[in-house]
Short mmCIF file of C-alpha atoms and ligand atoms in Angstrom, two decimals:
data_model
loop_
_atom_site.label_atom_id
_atom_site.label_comp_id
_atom_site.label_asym_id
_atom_site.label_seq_id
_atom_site.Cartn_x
_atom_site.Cartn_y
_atom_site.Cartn_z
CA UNK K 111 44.56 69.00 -6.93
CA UNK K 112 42.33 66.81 -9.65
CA UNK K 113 41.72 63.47 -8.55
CA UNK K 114 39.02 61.13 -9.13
CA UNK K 115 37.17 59.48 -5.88
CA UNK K 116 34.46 56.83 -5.55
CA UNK K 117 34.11 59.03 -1.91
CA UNK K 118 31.74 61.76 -1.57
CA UNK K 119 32.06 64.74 0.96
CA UNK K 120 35.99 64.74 1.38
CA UNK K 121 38.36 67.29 1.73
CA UNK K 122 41.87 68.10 1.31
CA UNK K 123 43.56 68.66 4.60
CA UNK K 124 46.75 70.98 4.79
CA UNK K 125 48.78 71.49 7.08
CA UNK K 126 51.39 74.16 7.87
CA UNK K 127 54.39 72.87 7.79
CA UNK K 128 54.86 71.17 4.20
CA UNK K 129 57.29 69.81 1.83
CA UNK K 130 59.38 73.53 1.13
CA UNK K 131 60.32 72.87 5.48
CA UNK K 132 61.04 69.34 4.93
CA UNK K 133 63.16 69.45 1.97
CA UNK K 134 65.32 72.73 4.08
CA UNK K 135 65.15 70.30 6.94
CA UNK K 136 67.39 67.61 4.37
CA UNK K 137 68.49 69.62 2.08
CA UNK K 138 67.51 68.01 -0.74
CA UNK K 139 64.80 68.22 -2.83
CA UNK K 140 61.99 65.43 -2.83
CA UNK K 141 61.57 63.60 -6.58
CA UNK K 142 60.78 60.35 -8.02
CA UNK K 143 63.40 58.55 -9.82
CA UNK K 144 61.22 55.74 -12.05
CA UNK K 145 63.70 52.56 -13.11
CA UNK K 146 62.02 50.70 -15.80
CA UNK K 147 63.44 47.73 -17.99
CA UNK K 148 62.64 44.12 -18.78
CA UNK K 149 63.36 41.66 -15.97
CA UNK K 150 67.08 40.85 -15.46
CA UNK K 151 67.78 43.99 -17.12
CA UNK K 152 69.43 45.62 -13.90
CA UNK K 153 66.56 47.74 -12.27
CA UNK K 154 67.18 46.41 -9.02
CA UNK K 155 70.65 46.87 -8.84
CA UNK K 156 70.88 50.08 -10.21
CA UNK K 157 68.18 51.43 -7.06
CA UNK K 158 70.78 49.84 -4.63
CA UNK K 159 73.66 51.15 -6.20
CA UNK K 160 71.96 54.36 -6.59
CA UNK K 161 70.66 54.17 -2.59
CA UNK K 162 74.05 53.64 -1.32
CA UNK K 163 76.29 55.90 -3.71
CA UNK K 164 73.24 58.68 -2.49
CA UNK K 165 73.34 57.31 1.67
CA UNK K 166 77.30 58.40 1.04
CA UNK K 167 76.71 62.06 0.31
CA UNK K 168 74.48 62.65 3.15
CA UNK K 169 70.85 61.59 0.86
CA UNK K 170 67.98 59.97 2.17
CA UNK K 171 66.28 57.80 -0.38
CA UNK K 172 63.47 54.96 -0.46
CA UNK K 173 63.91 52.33 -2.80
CA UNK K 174 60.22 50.92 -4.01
CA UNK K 175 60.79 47.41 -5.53
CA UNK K 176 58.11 45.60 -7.81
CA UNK K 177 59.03 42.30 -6.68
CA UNK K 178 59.01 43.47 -2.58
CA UNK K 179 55.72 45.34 -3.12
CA UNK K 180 54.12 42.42 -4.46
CA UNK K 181 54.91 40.77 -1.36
CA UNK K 182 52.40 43.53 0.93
CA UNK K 183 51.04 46.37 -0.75
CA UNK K 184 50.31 45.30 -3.90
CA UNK K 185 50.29 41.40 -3.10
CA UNK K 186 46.33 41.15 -4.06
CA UNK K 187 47.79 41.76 -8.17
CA UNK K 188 48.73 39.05 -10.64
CA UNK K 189 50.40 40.40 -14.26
CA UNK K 190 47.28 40.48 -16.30
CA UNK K 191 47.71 43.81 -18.24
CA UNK K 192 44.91 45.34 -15.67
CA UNK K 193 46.70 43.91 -12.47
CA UNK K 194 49.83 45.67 -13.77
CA UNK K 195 48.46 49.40 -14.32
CA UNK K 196 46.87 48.70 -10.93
CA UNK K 197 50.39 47.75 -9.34
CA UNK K 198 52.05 51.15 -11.57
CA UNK K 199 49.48 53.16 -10.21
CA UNK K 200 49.74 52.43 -6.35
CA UNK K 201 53.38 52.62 -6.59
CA UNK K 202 53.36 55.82 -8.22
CA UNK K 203 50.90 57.32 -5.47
CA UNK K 204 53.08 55.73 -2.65
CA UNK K 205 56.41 57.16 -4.52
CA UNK K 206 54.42 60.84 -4.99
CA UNK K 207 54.53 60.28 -0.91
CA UNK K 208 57.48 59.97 -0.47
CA UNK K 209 58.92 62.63 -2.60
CA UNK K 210 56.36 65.22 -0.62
CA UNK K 211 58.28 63.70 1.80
CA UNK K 212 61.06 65.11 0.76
CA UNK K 213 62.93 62.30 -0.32
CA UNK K 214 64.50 60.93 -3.34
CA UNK K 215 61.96 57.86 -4.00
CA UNK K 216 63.26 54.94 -6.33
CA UNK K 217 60.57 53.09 -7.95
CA UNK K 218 61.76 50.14 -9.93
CA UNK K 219 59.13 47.89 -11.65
CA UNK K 220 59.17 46.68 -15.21
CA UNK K 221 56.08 49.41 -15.62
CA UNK K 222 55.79 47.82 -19.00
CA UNK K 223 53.03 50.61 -20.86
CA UNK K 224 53.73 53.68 -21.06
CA UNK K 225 50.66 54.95 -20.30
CA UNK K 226 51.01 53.79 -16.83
CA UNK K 227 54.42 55.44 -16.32
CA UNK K 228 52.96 58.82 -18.02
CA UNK K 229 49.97 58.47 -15.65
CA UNK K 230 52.91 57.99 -12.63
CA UNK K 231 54.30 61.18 -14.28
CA UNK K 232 51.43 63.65 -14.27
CA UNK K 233 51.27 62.78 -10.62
CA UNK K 234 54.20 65.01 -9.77
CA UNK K 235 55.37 67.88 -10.93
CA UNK K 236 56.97 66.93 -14.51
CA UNK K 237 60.41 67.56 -13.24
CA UNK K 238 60.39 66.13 -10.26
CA UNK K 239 59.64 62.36 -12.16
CA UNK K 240 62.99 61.13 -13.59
CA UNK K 241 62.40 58.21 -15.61
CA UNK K 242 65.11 55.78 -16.42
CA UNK K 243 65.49 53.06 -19.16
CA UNK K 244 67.22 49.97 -18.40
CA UNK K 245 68.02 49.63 -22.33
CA UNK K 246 69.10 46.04 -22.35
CA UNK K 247 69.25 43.58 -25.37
CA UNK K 248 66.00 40.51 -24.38
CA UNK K 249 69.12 38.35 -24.74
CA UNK K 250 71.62 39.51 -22.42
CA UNK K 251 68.14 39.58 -19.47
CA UNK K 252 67.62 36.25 -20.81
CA UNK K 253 71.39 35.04 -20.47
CA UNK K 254 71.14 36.51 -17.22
CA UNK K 255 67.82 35.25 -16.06
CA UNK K 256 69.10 35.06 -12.46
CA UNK K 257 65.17 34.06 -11.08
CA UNK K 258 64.75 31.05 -13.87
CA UNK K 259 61.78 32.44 -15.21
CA UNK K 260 62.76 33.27 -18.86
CA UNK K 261 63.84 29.54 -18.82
CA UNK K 262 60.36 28.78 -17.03
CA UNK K 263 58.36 31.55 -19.32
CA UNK K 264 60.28 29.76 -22.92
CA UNK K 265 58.68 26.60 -21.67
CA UNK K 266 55.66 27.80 -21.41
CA UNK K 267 55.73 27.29 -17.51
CA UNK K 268 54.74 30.76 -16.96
CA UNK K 269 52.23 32.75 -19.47
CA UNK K 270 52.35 36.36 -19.89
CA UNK K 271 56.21 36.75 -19.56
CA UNK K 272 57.19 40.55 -20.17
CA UNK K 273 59.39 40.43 -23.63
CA UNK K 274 58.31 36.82 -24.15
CA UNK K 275 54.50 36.89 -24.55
CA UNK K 276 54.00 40.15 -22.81
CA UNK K 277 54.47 43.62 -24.60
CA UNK K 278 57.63 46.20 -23.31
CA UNK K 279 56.67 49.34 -24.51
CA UNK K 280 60.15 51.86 -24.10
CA UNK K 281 59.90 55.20 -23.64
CA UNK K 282 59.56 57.54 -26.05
CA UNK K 283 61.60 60.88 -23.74
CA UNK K 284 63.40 59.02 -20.59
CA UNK K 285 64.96 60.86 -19.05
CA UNK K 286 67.88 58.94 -18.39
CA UNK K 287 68.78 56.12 -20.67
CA UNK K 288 71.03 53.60 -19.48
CA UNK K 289 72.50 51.12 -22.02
CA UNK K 290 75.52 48.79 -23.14
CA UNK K 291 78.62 50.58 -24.14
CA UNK K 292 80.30 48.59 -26.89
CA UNK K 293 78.21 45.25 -26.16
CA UNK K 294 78.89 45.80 -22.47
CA UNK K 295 77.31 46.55 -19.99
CA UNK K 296 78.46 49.87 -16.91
CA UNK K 297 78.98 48.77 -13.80
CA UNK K 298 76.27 49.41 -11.07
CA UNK K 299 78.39 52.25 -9.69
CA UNK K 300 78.48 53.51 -13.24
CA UNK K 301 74.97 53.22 -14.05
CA UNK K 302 74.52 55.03 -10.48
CA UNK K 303 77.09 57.55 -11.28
CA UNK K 304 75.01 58.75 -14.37
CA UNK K 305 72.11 59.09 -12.49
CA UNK K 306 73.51 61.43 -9.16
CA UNK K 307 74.95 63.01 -12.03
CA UNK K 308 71.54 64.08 -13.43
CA UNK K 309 70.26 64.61 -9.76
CA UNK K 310 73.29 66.70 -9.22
CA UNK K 311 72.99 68.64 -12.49
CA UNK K 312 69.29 69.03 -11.84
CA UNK K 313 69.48 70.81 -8.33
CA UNK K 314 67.78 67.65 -6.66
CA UNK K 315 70.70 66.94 -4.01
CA UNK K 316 70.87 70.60 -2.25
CA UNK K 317 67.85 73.15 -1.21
N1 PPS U 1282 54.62 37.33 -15.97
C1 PPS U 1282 55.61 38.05 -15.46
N2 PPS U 1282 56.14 39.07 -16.15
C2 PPS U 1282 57.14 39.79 -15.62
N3 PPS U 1282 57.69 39.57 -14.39
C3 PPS U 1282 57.19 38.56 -13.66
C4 PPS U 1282 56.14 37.74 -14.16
N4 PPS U 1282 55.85 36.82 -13.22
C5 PPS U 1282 56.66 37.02 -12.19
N5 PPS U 1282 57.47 38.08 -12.44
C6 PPS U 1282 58.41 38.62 -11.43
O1 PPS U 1282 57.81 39.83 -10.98
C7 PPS U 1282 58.71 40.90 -11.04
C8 PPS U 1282 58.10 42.10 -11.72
O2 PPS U 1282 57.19 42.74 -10.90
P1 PPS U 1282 56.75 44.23 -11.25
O3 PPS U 1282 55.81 44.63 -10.18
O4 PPS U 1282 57.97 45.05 -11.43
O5 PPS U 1282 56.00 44.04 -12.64
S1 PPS U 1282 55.06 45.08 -13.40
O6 PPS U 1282 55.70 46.41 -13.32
O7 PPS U 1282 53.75 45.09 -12.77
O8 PPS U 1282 54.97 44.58 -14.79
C9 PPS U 1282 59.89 40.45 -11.86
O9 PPS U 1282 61.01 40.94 -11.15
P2 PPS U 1282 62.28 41.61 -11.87
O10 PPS U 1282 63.02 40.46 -12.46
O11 PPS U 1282 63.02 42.23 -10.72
O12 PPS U 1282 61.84 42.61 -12.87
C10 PPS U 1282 59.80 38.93 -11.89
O13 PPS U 1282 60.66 38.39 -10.92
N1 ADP U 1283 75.57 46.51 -14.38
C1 ADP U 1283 75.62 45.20 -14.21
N2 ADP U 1283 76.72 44.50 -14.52
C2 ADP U 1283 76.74 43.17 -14.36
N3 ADP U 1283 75.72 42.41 -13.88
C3 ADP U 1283 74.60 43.07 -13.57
C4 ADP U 1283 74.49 44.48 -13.71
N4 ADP U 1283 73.26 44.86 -13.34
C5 ADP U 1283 72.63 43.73 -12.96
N5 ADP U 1283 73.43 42.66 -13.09
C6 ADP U 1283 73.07 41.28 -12.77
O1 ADP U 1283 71.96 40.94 -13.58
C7 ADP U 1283 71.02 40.21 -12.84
C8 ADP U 1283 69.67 40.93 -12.89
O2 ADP U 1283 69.80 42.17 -12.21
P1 ADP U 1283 68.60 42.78 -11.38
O3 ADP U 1283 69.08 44.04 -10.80
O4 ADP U 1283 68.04 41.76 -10.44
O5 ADP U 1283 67.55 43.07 -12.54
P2 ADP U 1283 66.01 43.43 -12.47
O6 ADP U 1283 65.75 44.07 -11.14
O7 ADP U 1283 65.79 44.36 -13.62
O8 ADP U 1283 65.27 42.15 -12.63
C9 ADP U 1283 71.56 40.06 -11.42
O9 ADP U 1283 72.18 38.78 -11.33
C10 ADP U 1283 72.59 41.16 -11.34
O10 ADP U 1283 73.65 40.83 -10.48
#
């Protein structure tokens, strides 16, 4: 375990009983499944999709959502570039909890660098972090824009806009990529479909 503390004189507690009894307990195996995109680009509704389509066959799943962790957790952060690695980083410690766990934890944030989502991703084993690319056109989020805040981030209303003023770095080996086929977009159950897919492929949905 390498981790860097302000503490001094800690120690790692074990315990017994530990994430091999829990996952035979669900039978399933306990991973993090990282949705990142632009805003409007569908992360949301793919981890819903994706939580209900698993909930069906018997999988328990967490969905982690930028927008509702900003309300608690991480509602002390703004979107200043230092703010946001701050916000990536909690949420990928909370989701590395939940996969010990045992369960299949769905993060989706924009997680705009890519350092932050590699730093999320040397937190876990590397297979266990499945990271997914909501590869959507600015202008079909911004057509979208179901919040108002492209409109409100165009005007100038709100500075520091991801895609408007803000970088979007996408990944450079996703492990899922989800995209439009022939200008349109999949479905939600689609877009879940291709990721249970990989989970199924993968060994994550049985122990
Ligand atoms: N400046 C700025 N840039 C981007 N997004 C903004 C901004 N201000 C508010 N919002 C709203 O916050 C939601 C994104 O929160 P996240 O925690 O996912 O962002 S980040 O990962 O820390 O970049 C995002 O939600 P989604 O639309 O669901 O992505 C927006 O509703
Ligand atoms: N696959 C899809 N097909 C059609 N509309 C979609 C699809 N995915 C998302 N939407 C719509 O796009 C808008 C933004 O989706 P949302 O999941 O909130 O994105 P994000 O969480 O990335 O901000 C919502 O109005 C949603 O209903």
């Amino acid at each position: 375990m390498s981790t860097v503390t302000n503490a001094t004189n800690i120690f790692w507690q074990d315990c017994q009983l530990g994430k091999p009894e829990r996952q035979k307990l669900l039978n399933q195996k306990g991973c993090v499944v990282w949705i990142t995109g632009l805003s409007g680009s569908g992360k949301s509704t793919l981890a819903c999709s994706l939580s209900s389509e698993l909930h069906s066959k018997g999988k328990l799943s967490y969905i982690l959502d930028g927008d509702n962790l900003r309300h608690g957790l991480n509602k002390d952060l703004g979107f200043k570039p230092e703010d946001r690695t701050e916000n990536i980083r909690r949420t990928g410690e909370v989701a590395k909890l939940f996969a010990d766990a045992g369960l299949i934890c769905v993060a989706s944030l924009i997680s705009p660098y890519r350092r932050d989502r590699d730093t999320c991703r040397a937190m876990l084993p590397s297979a266990n972090f499945i990271e997914v690319y909501m590869n959507m056109p600015l202008a079909l989020c911004e057509a979208r824009d179901p919040k108002g805040l492209y409109k409100l981030a165009r005007a100038g209303k709100i500075k520091g806009f991801t895609g408007i003023d803000d970088p979007y770095e996408p990944p450079l080996n996703c492990e899922i990529e989800i995209k439009e086929d022939n200008g349109v977009c999949p479905a939600p159950n689609v877009m879940a479909g291709q990721v249970v897919s990989y989970l199924e492929e993968k060994g994550f949905l049985h122990c």
